[in-house]
Amino acid sequence: MNSYIKDIAYYVPEQILTNDDLSKLMDTSDEWIKTRTGISQRYTVGNTNLGPSDLAVNASNKLLNKLKFDKSDIDFVVFATSTPDYYVPGSGSIFQEKMGLDNIGVLDIRQGCAGFIYALSVADKFIKSEVYKNILVIGAEVQTTQLDFDDEGRGTAVLFGDGAAACLLSATSKEKGILSTHLHSDGRFIKELGTEYPSSKYKDIITTEDVKNRKHHIQMNGREVFKHAVRRFPEVIIEGLEFNNLKLDDVNLVIPHQANYRITQAVQKKLGISDDKVFSNIHKYGNTTAASVGIALTEALEQNKINKNDYVVLVAFGAGFYWGSVIIKW
Ligand code: ACO
């Protein structure tokens, strides 16, 4: 049995936050952000109190309506987010309740920007081992409520946006779909990117002092992240291709996690791939973490950039560091 992407959809909240909007909140500029990251705008939940589970419900309903797929035929859900609605339980069960998906199993994935790749990989294995036939794979993120929209936070606040993607991974006996997934992690770099508080390690979880010191906002060593991303993206793409006896020339489209356009360009240059073979939409959405690969894949399909029998590479790297690739024959 093989697994294939039956279809995919995305949802972003209505409110747009442009670079000019950000420059009214902090010492930054449209020019700085565009030059350093490629981002022009991102979407935000603003004051709507919507969590990743809500964005995921909207993306999933779009998907199910598009496919005319009965939700009672969904066997399992894998839900990836790094910004969960609650501390406990995971967003997966919150999403399940909102979708009315009674009693099926739900798994939460917390692998940051690589979340969608990890989620697809787990779902693929459940299908290949013939446990399930139809798995809903979600990547959903609400980043903007936890960003530090102040001068101190400008190094990270300009990067991220909110959004969700929902994908139906289904079983097929045809020779198509996910050919392989390769997953990696290196916990030596946890300090380079992440949000440490609130933390169960500390008696008060988070103190007023910690909040004053902005410990509940994401912290990032941008240069270190850049360096490792530019190494790991190409490495895991090649690993996946070699596993399948494929060459870069065989690949029709690479859909990388939309971390930063400069990272994408550096990876592309390192591998020597032409512009038309690498998908980018970061200018519109910013970095939507676990949702980014799914949103990009949806748009690539909408723009007819993927045809039957094409080889498509999905690849991501992020906090952890976690990274991975998925090689697909469409
Ligand atoms: N606006 C204006 N100036 C800024 C901003 C901002 N938003 N942020 C930082 N600066 C300033 C800094 O304060 C610094 O000023 P100084 O020289 O007076 O000290 C100057 O710009 C340069 O700062 P650097 O951090 O050295 O800037 P750099 O050129 O490295 O760019 C960036 C920062 C874009 C974050 C870069 O390091 C990068 O691309 N890193 C990759 C990280 C990334 O993209 N992460 C995404 C999330 S992780 C993932 O998805 C994989």
GROMACS .gro file of C-alpha atoms and ligand atoms in nm:
model
  381
    1MET     CA    1   0.000   0.000   0.000
    2ASN     CA    2   0.117   0.353  -0.078
    3SER     CA    3   0.003   0.688   0.057
    4TYR     CA    4  -0.076   0.992  -0.158
    5ILE     CA    5  -0.197   1.345  -0.106
    6LYS     CA    6  -0.559   1.330  -0.214
    7ASP     CA    7  -0.589   1.707  -0.176
    8ILE     CA    8  -0.485   1.996   0.042
    9ALA     CA    9  -0.630   2.335   0.144
   10TYR     CA   10  -0.524   2.628   0.358
   11TYR     CA   11  -0.676   2.906   0.559
   12VAL     CA   12  -0.533   3.235   0.683
   13PRO     CA   13  -0.707   3.485   0.911
   14GLU     CA   14  -0.855   3.797   0.750
   15GLN     CA   15  -0.630   4.064   0.897
   16ILE     CA   16  -0.312   4.156   0.709
   17LEU     CA   17  -0.012   4.301   0.889
   18THR     CA   18   0.219   4.478   0.644
   19ASN     CA   19   0.581   4.573   0.701
   20ASP     CA   20   0.467   4.934   0.720
   21ASP     CA   21   0.222   4.838   0.997
   22LEU     CA   22   0.513   4.683   1.188
   23SER     CA   23   0.731   4.989   1.140
   24LYS     CA   24   0.469   5.186   1.336
   25LEU     CA   25   0.511   4.947   1.630
   26MET     CA   26   0.889   4.908   1.635
   27ASP     CA   27   1.212   5.041   1.491
   28THR     CA   28   1.208   4.862   1.157
   29SER     CA   29   1.126   4.934   0.794
   30ASP     CA   30   0.969   4.774   0.490
   31GLU     CA   31   1.306   4.790   0.318
   32TRP     CA   32   1.495   4.616   0.602
   33ILE     CA   33   1.240   4.336   0.627
   34LYS     CA   34   1.210   4.280   0.251
   35THR     CA   35   1.585   4.280   0.193
   36ARG     CA   36   1.669   4.051   0.486
   37THR     CA   37   1.373   3.811   0.464
   38GLY     CA   38   1.171   3.859   0.144
   39ILE     CA   39   0.856   3.918   0.351
   40SER     CA   40   0.610   4.198   0.257
   41GLN     CA   41   0.315   4.105   0.477
   42ARG     CA   42   0.177   3.832   0.699
   43TYR     CA   43  -0.171   3.742   0.831
   44THR     CA   44  -0.269   3.775   1.194
   45VAL     CA   45  -0.556   3.658   1.412
   46GLY     CA   46  -0.533   4.001   1.578
   47ASN     CA   47  -0.780   4.026   1.867
   48THR     CA   48  -1.013   3.752   1.748
   49ASN     CA   49  -0.904   3.494   2.009
   50LEU     CA   50  -0.871   3.230   1.738
   51GLY     CA   51  -0.625   2.951   1.809
   52PRO     CA   52  -0.450   2.711   1.572
   53SER     CA   53  -0.736   2.464   1.620
   54ASP     CA   54  -0.980   2.725   1.477
   55LEU     CA   55  -0.761   2.801   1.176
   56ALA     CA   56  -0.727   2.425   1.122
   57VAL     CA   57  -1.106   2.380   1.132
   58ASN     CA   58  -1.145   2.640   0.857
   59ALA     CA   59  -0.871   2.482   0.644
   60SER     CA   60  -1.017   2.133   0.698
   61ASN     CA   61  -1.370   2.237   0.610
   62LYS     CA   62  -1.239   2.396   0.290
   63LEU     CA   63  -1.061   2.070   0.209
   64LEU     CA   64  -1.356   1.843   0.286
   65ASN     CA   65  -1.597   2.063   0.088
   66LYS     CA   66  -1.359   2.075  -0.207
   67LEU     CA   67  -1.327   1.696  -0.205
   68LYS     CA   68  -1.689   1.632  -0.105
   69PHE     CA   69  -1.532   1.394   0.145
   70ASP     CA   70  -1.739   1.264   0.434
   71LYS     CA   71  -1.562   1.339   0.762
   72SER     CA   72  -1.679   1.007   0.906
   73ASP     CA   73  -1.431   0.842   0.663
   74ILE     CA   74  -1.133   1.009   0.835
   75ASP     CA   75  -0.953   0.739   1.036
   76PHE     CA   76  -0.692   0.944   1.221
   77VAL     CA   77  -0.562   1.300   1.266
   78VAL     CA   78  -0.203   1.420   1.296
   79PHE     CA   79  -0.192   1.779   1.418
   80ALA     CA   80   0.132   1.978   1.399
   81THR     CA   81   0.174   2.310   1.575
   82SER     CA   82   0.437   2.483   1.786
   83THR     CA   83   0.186   2.735   1.922
   84PRO     CA   84  -0.085   2.516   2.078
   85ASP     CA   85  -0.420   2.656   2.196
   86TYR     CA   86  -0.357   2.521   2.547
   87TYR     CA   87  -0.062   2.412   2.755
   88VAL     CA   88  -0.252   2.081   2.799
   89PRO     CA   89  -0.419   1.906   2.615
   90GLY     CA   90  -0.273   1.935   2.266
   91SER     CA   91  -0.454   2.125   1.990
   92GLY     CA   92  -0.538   1.794   1.822
   93SER     CA   93  -0.815   1.706   2.066
   94ILE     CA   94  -0.945   2.065   2.069
   95PHE     CA   95  -0.960   2.051   1.690
   96GLN     CA   96  -1.127   1.708   1.701
   97GLU     CA   97  -1.405   1.836   1.924
   98LYS     CA   98  -1.465   2.141   1.701
   99MET     CA   99  -1.474   1.922   1.388
  100GLY     CA  100  -1.699   1.659   1.547
  101LEU     CA  101  -1.459   1.376   1.464
  102ASP     CA  102  -1.584   1.128   1.719
  103ASN     CA  103  -1.345   0.892   1.896
  104ILE     CA  104  -1.082   0.851   1.627
  105GLY     CA  105  -0.717   0.870   1.733
  106VAL     CA  106  -0.542   1.208   1.725
  107LEU     CA  107  -0.169   1.269   1.751
  108ASP     CA  108  -0.003   1.601   1.835
  109ILE     CA  109   0.329   1.692   1.676
  110ARG     CA  110   0.554   1.963   1.824
  111GLN     CA  111   0.839   1.978   1.574
  112GLY     CA  112   0.827   2.351   1.498
  113CYS     CA  113   0.890   2.444   1.137
  114ALA     CA  114   0.948   2.077   1.051
  115GLY     CA  115   0.609   1.985   1.202
  116PHE     CA  116   0.427   1.931   0.873
  117ILE     CA  117   0.705   1.705   0.742
  118TYR     CA  118   0.703   1.499   1.063
  119ALA     CA  119   0.322   1.482   1.054
  120LEU     CA  120   0.319   1.361   0.693
  121SER     CA  121   0.585   1.105   0.773
  122VAL     CA  122   0.389   0.956   1.065
  123ALA     CA  123   0.069   0.949   0.859
  124ASP     CA  124   0.253   0.785   0.568
  125LYS     CA  125   0.379   0.505   0.794
  126PHE     CA  126   0.030   0.438   0.936
  127ILE     CA  127  -0.104   0.406   0.581
  128LYS     CA  128   0.185   0.197   0.449
  129SER     CA  129   0.143  -0.043   0.741
  130GLU     CA  130  -0.229  -0.064   0.650
  131VAL     CA  131  -0.353   0.057   0.989
  132TYR     CA  132  -0.550   0.350   0.839
  133LYS     CA  133  -0.675   0.453   0.493
  134ASN     CA  134  -0.749   0.824   0.529
  135ILE     CA  135  -0.553   1.052   0.759
  136LEU     CA  136  -0.609   1.423   0.806
  137VAL     CA  137  -0.272   1.595   0.840
  138ILE     CA  138  -0.275   1.945   0.986
  139GLY     CA  139  -0.011   2.215   1.016
  140ALA     CA  140  -0.155   2.515   1.202
  141GLU     CA  141   0.004   2.809   1.372
  142VAL     CA  142  -0.086   3.126   1.559
  143GLN     CA  143   0.245   3.301   1.600
  144THR     CA  144   0.147   3.667   1.608
  145THR     CA  145  -0.007   3.661   1.958
  146GLN     CA  146   0.322   3.549   2.113
  147LEU     CA  147   0.559   3.780   1.926
  148ASP     CA  148   0.731   4.073   2.089
  149PHE     CA  149   0.605   4.372   1.888
  150ASP     CA  150   0.850   4.609   2.048
  151ASP     CA  151   1.200   4.726   1.958
  152GLU     CA  152   1.357   4.441   2.159
  153GLY     CA  153   1.161   4.183   1.961
  154ARG     CA  154   1.214   4.322   1.613
  155GLY     CA  155   1.463   4.048   1.518
  156THR     CA  156   1.187   3.784   1.535
  157ALA     CA  157   0.853   3.972   1.527
  158VAL     CA  158   0.894   4.061   1.160
  159LEU     CA  159   0.937   3.700   1.052
  160PHE     CA  160   0.627   3.509   1.154
  161GLY     CA  161   0.261   3.490   1.051
  162ASP     CA  162  -0.053   3.289   1.124
  163GLY     CA  163  -0.219   3.023   0.908
  164ALA     CA  164  -0.320   2.660   0.869
  165ALA     CA  165  -0.306   2.384   0.609
  166ALA     CA  166  -0.511   2.065   0.604
  167CYS     CA  167  -0.419   1.770   0.388
  168LEU     CA  168  -0.588   1.436   0.330
  169LEU     CA  169  -0.338   1.154   0.299
  170SER     CA  170  -0.503   0.844   0.156
  171ALA     CA  171  -0.414   0.486   0.072
  172THR     CA  172  -0.357   0.374  -0.287
  173SER     CA  173  -0.234   0.055  -0.448
  174LYS     CA  174  -0.091   0.260  -0.740
  175GLU     CA  175   0.281   0.332  -0.770
  176LYS     CA  176   0.255   0.696  -0.668
  177GLY     CA  177   0.248   0.924  -0.368
  178ILE     CA  178   0.500   0.950  -0.086
  179LEU     CA  179   0.813   0.761  -0.187
  180SER     CA  180   1.012   0.831   0.129
  181THR     CA  181   1.045   1.051   0.433
  182HIS     CA  182   1.367   1.131   0.617
  183LEU     CA  183   1.357   1.291   0.962
  184HIS     CA  184   1.638   1.435   1.174
  185SER     CA  185   1.693   1.624   1.496
  186ASP     CA  186   1.988   1.772   1.681
  187GLY     CA  187   1.903   1.874   2.036
  188ARG     CA  188   2.238   2.045   2.091
  189PHE     CA  189   2.087   2.357   1.938
  190ILE     CA  190   1.773   2.402   2.148
  191LYS     CA  191   1.894   2.738   2.274
  192GLU     CA  192   1.929   2.886   1.925
  193LEU     CA  193   1.557   2.910   1.861
  194GLY     CA  194   1.261   2.868   2.092
  195THR     CA  195   1.029   2.993   2.363
  196GLU     CA  196   1.136   2.871   2.706
  197TYR     CA  197   0.850   3.001   2.922
  198PRO     CA  198   0.601   2.907   3.057
  199SER     CA  199   0.797   2.603   3.172
  200SER     CA  200   0.696   2.313   3.395
  201LYS     CA  201   1.054   2.308   3.526
  202TYR     CA  202   0.993   2.618   3.736
  203LYS     CA  203   0.763   2.623   4.036
  204ASP     CA  204   0.578   2.934   3.921
  205ILE     CA  205   0.582   2.829   3.553
  206ILE     CA  206   0.643   3.195   3.475
  207THR     CA  207   0.702   3.491   3.707
  208THR     CA  208   0.629   3.860   3.660
  209GLU     CA  209   1.004   3.907   3.638
  210ASP     CA  210   1.028   3.657   3.352
  211VAL     CA  211   0.751   3.838   3.168
  212LYS     CA  212   0.931   4.169   3.225
  213ASN     CA  213   1.243   4.010   3.074
  214ARG     CA  214   1.030   3.894   2.775
  215LYS     CA  215   1.107   3.526   2.842
  216HIS     CA  216   0.764   3.423   2.710
  217HIS     CA  217   0.854   3.552   2.363
  218ILE     CA  218   1.044   3.354   2.102
  219GLN     CA  219   1.423   3.392   2.120
  220MET     CA  220   1.641   3.331   1.817
  221ASN     CA  221   2.005   3.340   1.722
  222GLY     CA  222   1.935   3.433   1.360
  223ARG     CA  223   2.287   3.380   1.227
  224GLU     CA  224   2.319   3.033   1.381
  225VAL     CA  225   1.977   2.931   1.247
  226PHE     CA  226   2.071   3.060   0.903
  227LYS     CA  227   2.398   2.867   0.899
  228HIS     CA  228   2.244   2.535   1.001
  229ALA     CA  229   1.940   2.574   0.775
  230VAL     CA  230   2.158   2.632   0.470
  231ARG     CA  231   2.348   2.313   0.552
  232ARG     CA  232   2.057   2.087   0.650
  233PHE     CA  233   1.806   2.172   0.375
  234PRO     CA  234   2.034   2.052   0.089
  235GLU     CA  235   2.163   1.756   0.292
  236VAL     CA  236   1.820   1.608   0.359
  237ILE     CA  237   1.698   1.677   0.003
  238ILE     CA  238   1.993   1.481  -0.136
  239GLU     CA  239   1.944   1.207   0.124
  240GLY     CA  240   1.581   1.162   0.009
  241LEU     CA  241   1.669   1.168  -0.359
  242GLU     CA  242   1.956   0.920  -0.326
  243PHE     CA  243   1.731   0.684  -0.130
  244ASN     CA  244   1.501   0.679  -0.435
  245ASN     CA  245   1.781   0.665  -0.694
  246LEU     CA  246   1.676   1.009  -0.815
  247LYS     CA  247   1.887   1.307  -0.916
  248LEU     CA  248   1.819   1.676  -0.872
  249ASP     CA  249   1.749   1.694  -1.246
  250ASP     CA  250   1.457   1.453  -1.197
  251VAL     CA  251   1.288   1.690  -0.953
  252ASN     CA  252   1.008   1.907  -1.093
  253LEU     CA  253   0.945   2.119  -0.785
  254VAL     CA  254   1.102   2.178  -0.443
  255ILE     CA  255   0.865   2.322  -0.184
  256PRO     CA  256   1.076   2.434   0.109
  257HIS     CA  257   0.953   2.555   0.445
  258GLN     CA  258   0.914   2.931   0.399
  259ALA     CA  259   1.162   3.037   0.668
  260ASN     CA  260   1.324   3.330   0.499
  261TYR     CA  261   1.372   3.399   0.128
  262ARG     CA  262   1.747   3.441   0.176
  263ILE     CA  263   1.768   3.089   0.321
  264THR     CA  264   1.574   2.954   0.022
  265GLN     CA  265   1.805   3.138  -0.220
  266ALA     CA  266   2.119   3.013  -0.044
  267VAL     CA  267   1.991   2.654  -0.054
  268GLN     CA  268   1.895   2.690  -0.419
  269LYS     CA  269   2.238   2.826  -0.505
  270LYS     CA  270   2.414   2.548  -0.315
  271LEU     CA  271   2.217   2.284  -0.505
  272GLY     CA  272   2.225   2.469  -0.838
  273ILE     CA  273   1.847   2.454  -0.893
  274SER     CA  274   1.673   2.705  -1.122
  275ASP     CA  275   1.415   2.954  -0.991
  276ASP     CA  276   1.123   2.783  -1.164
  277LYS     CA  277   1.187   2.462  -0.965
  278VAL     CA  278   1.166   2.622  -0.619
  279PHE     CA  279   0.837   2.747  -0.482
  280SER     CA  280   0.822   3.058  -0.269
  281ASN     CA  281   0.531   3.253  -0.124
  282ILE     CA  282   0.694   3.395   0.188
  283HIS     CA  283   0.633   3.752   0.065
  284LYS     CA  284   0.259   3.704   0.134
  285TYR     CA  285   0.252   3.497   0.452
  286GLY     CA  286   0.582   3.532   0.635
  287ASN     CA  287   0.698   3.223   0.820
  288THR     CA  288   0.389   3.027   0.926
  289THR     CA  289   0.601   2.753   1.088
  290ALA     CA  290   0.416   2.417   1.078
  291ALA     CA  291   0.164   2.552   0.825
  292SER     CA  292   0.412   2.688   0.574
  293VAL     CA  293   0.488   2.380   0.361
  294GLY     CA  294   0.117   2.295   0.342
  295ILE     CA  295   0.016   2.648   0.240
  296ALA     CA  296   0.293   2.654  -0.020
  297LEU     CA  297   0.195   2.312  -0.159
  298THR     CA  298  -0.169   2.425  -0.189
  299GLU     CA  299  -0.068   2.737  -0.380
  300ALA     CA  300   0.171   2.545  -0.603
  301LEU     CA  301  -0.119   2.315  -0.700
  302GLU     CA  302  -0.354   2.609  -0.752
  303GLN     CA  303  -0.095   2.765  -0.985
  304ASN     CA  304  -0.070   2.437  -1.183
  305LYS     CA  305   0.296   2.398  -1.098
  306ILE     CA  306   0.256   2.025  -1.030
  307ASN     CA  307   0.151   1.765  -1.285
  308LYS     CA  308   0.083   1.391  -1.274
  309ASN     CA  309   0.405   1.185  -1.233
  310ASP     CA  310   0.607   1.491  -1.126
  311TYR     CA  311   0.867   1.444  -0.854
  312VAL     CA  312   0.802   1.692  -0.574
  313VAL     CA  313   1.026   1.750  -0.273
  314LEU     CA  314   0.888   1.891   0.051
  315VAL     CA  315   1.158   1.998   0.295
  316ALA     CA  316   1.178   2.185   0.626
  317PHE     CA  317   1.416   2.291   0.901
  318GLY     CA  318   1.347   2.469   1.227
  319ALA     CA  319   1.361   2.496   1.607
  320GLY     CA  320   1.502   2.191   1.781
  321PHE     CA  321   1.678   2.173   1.545
  322TYR     CA  322   1.439   1.942   1.363
  323TRP     CA  323   1.451   1.889   0.988
  324GLY     CA  324   1.329   1.646   0.725
  325SER     CA  325   1.223   1.582   0.367
  326VAL     CA  326   0.939   1.408   0.187
  327ILE     CA  327   0.985   1.284  -0.170
  328ILE     CA  328   0.662   1.248  -0.365
  329LYS     CA  329   0.573   1.110  -0.705
  330TRP     CA  330   0.256   1.305  -0.788
  331ACO     N1  331   1.446   4.593   1.160
  331ACO     C1  332   1.554   4.671   1.153
  331ACO     N2  333   1.671   4.635   1.205
  331ACO     C2  334   1.681   4.515   1.263
  331ACO     C3  335   1.571   4.428   1.273
  331ACO     C4  336   1.449   4.470   1.218
  331ACO     N3  337   1.339   4.395   1.219
  331ACO     N4  338   1.610   4.314   1.335
  331ACO     C5  339   1.740   4.330   1.366
  331ACO     N5  340   1.782   4.450   1.323
  331ACO     C6  341   1.913   4.510   1.334
  331ACO     C7  342   1.994   4.452   1.447
  331ACO     O1  343   1.960   4.511   1.568
  331ACO     C8  344   2.134   4.483   1.402
  331ACO     O2  345   2.162   4.615   1.432
  331ACO     P1  346   2.311   4.657   1.482
  331ACO     O3  347   2.401   4.626   1.367
  331ACO     O4  348   2.294   4.801   1.509
  331ACO     O5  349   2.336   4.573   1.603
  331ACO     C9  350   2.126   4.471   1.251
  331ACO     O6  351   1.988   4.483   1.216
  331ACO    C10  352   2.178   4.340   1.200
  331ACO     O7  353   2.123   4.239   1.282
  331ACO     P2  354   2.148   4.090   1.255
  331ACO     O8  355   2.070   4.003   1.347
  331ACO     O9  356   2.295   4.067   1.246
  331ACO    O10  357   2.084   4.084   1.111
  331ACO     P3  358   2.103   3.976   1.003
  331ACO    O11  359   2.156   4.037   0.879
  331ACO    O12  360   2.169   3.853   1.055
  331ACO    O13  361   1.952   3.941   0.972
  331ACO    C11  362   1.791   3.773   1.024
  331ACO    C12  363   1.867   3.893   1.075
  331ACO    C13  364   1.704   3.816   0.906
  331ACO    C14  365   1.701   3.717   1.131
  331ACO    C15  366   1.897   3.670   0.978
  331ACO    O14  367   1.984   3.638   1.082
  331ACO    C16  368   1.838   3.548   0.927
  331ACO    O15  369   1.790   3.545   0.815
  331ACO     N6  370   1.842   3.437   1.006
  331ACO    C17  371   1.774   3.317   0.975
  331ACO    C18  372   1.673   3.297   1.077
  331ACO    C19  373   1.536   3.283   1.024
  331ACO    O16  374   1.504   3.314   0.913
  331ACO     N7  375   1.453   3.230   1.107
  331ACO    C20  376   1.319   3.204   1.071
  331ACO    C21  377   1.259   3.118   1.174
  331ACO     S1  378   1.344   2.970   1.192
  331ACO    C22  379   1.306   2.876   1.066
  331ACO    O17  380   1.197   2.881   1.017
  331ACO    C23  381   1.408   2.788   1.015
   0.00000   0.00000   0.00000
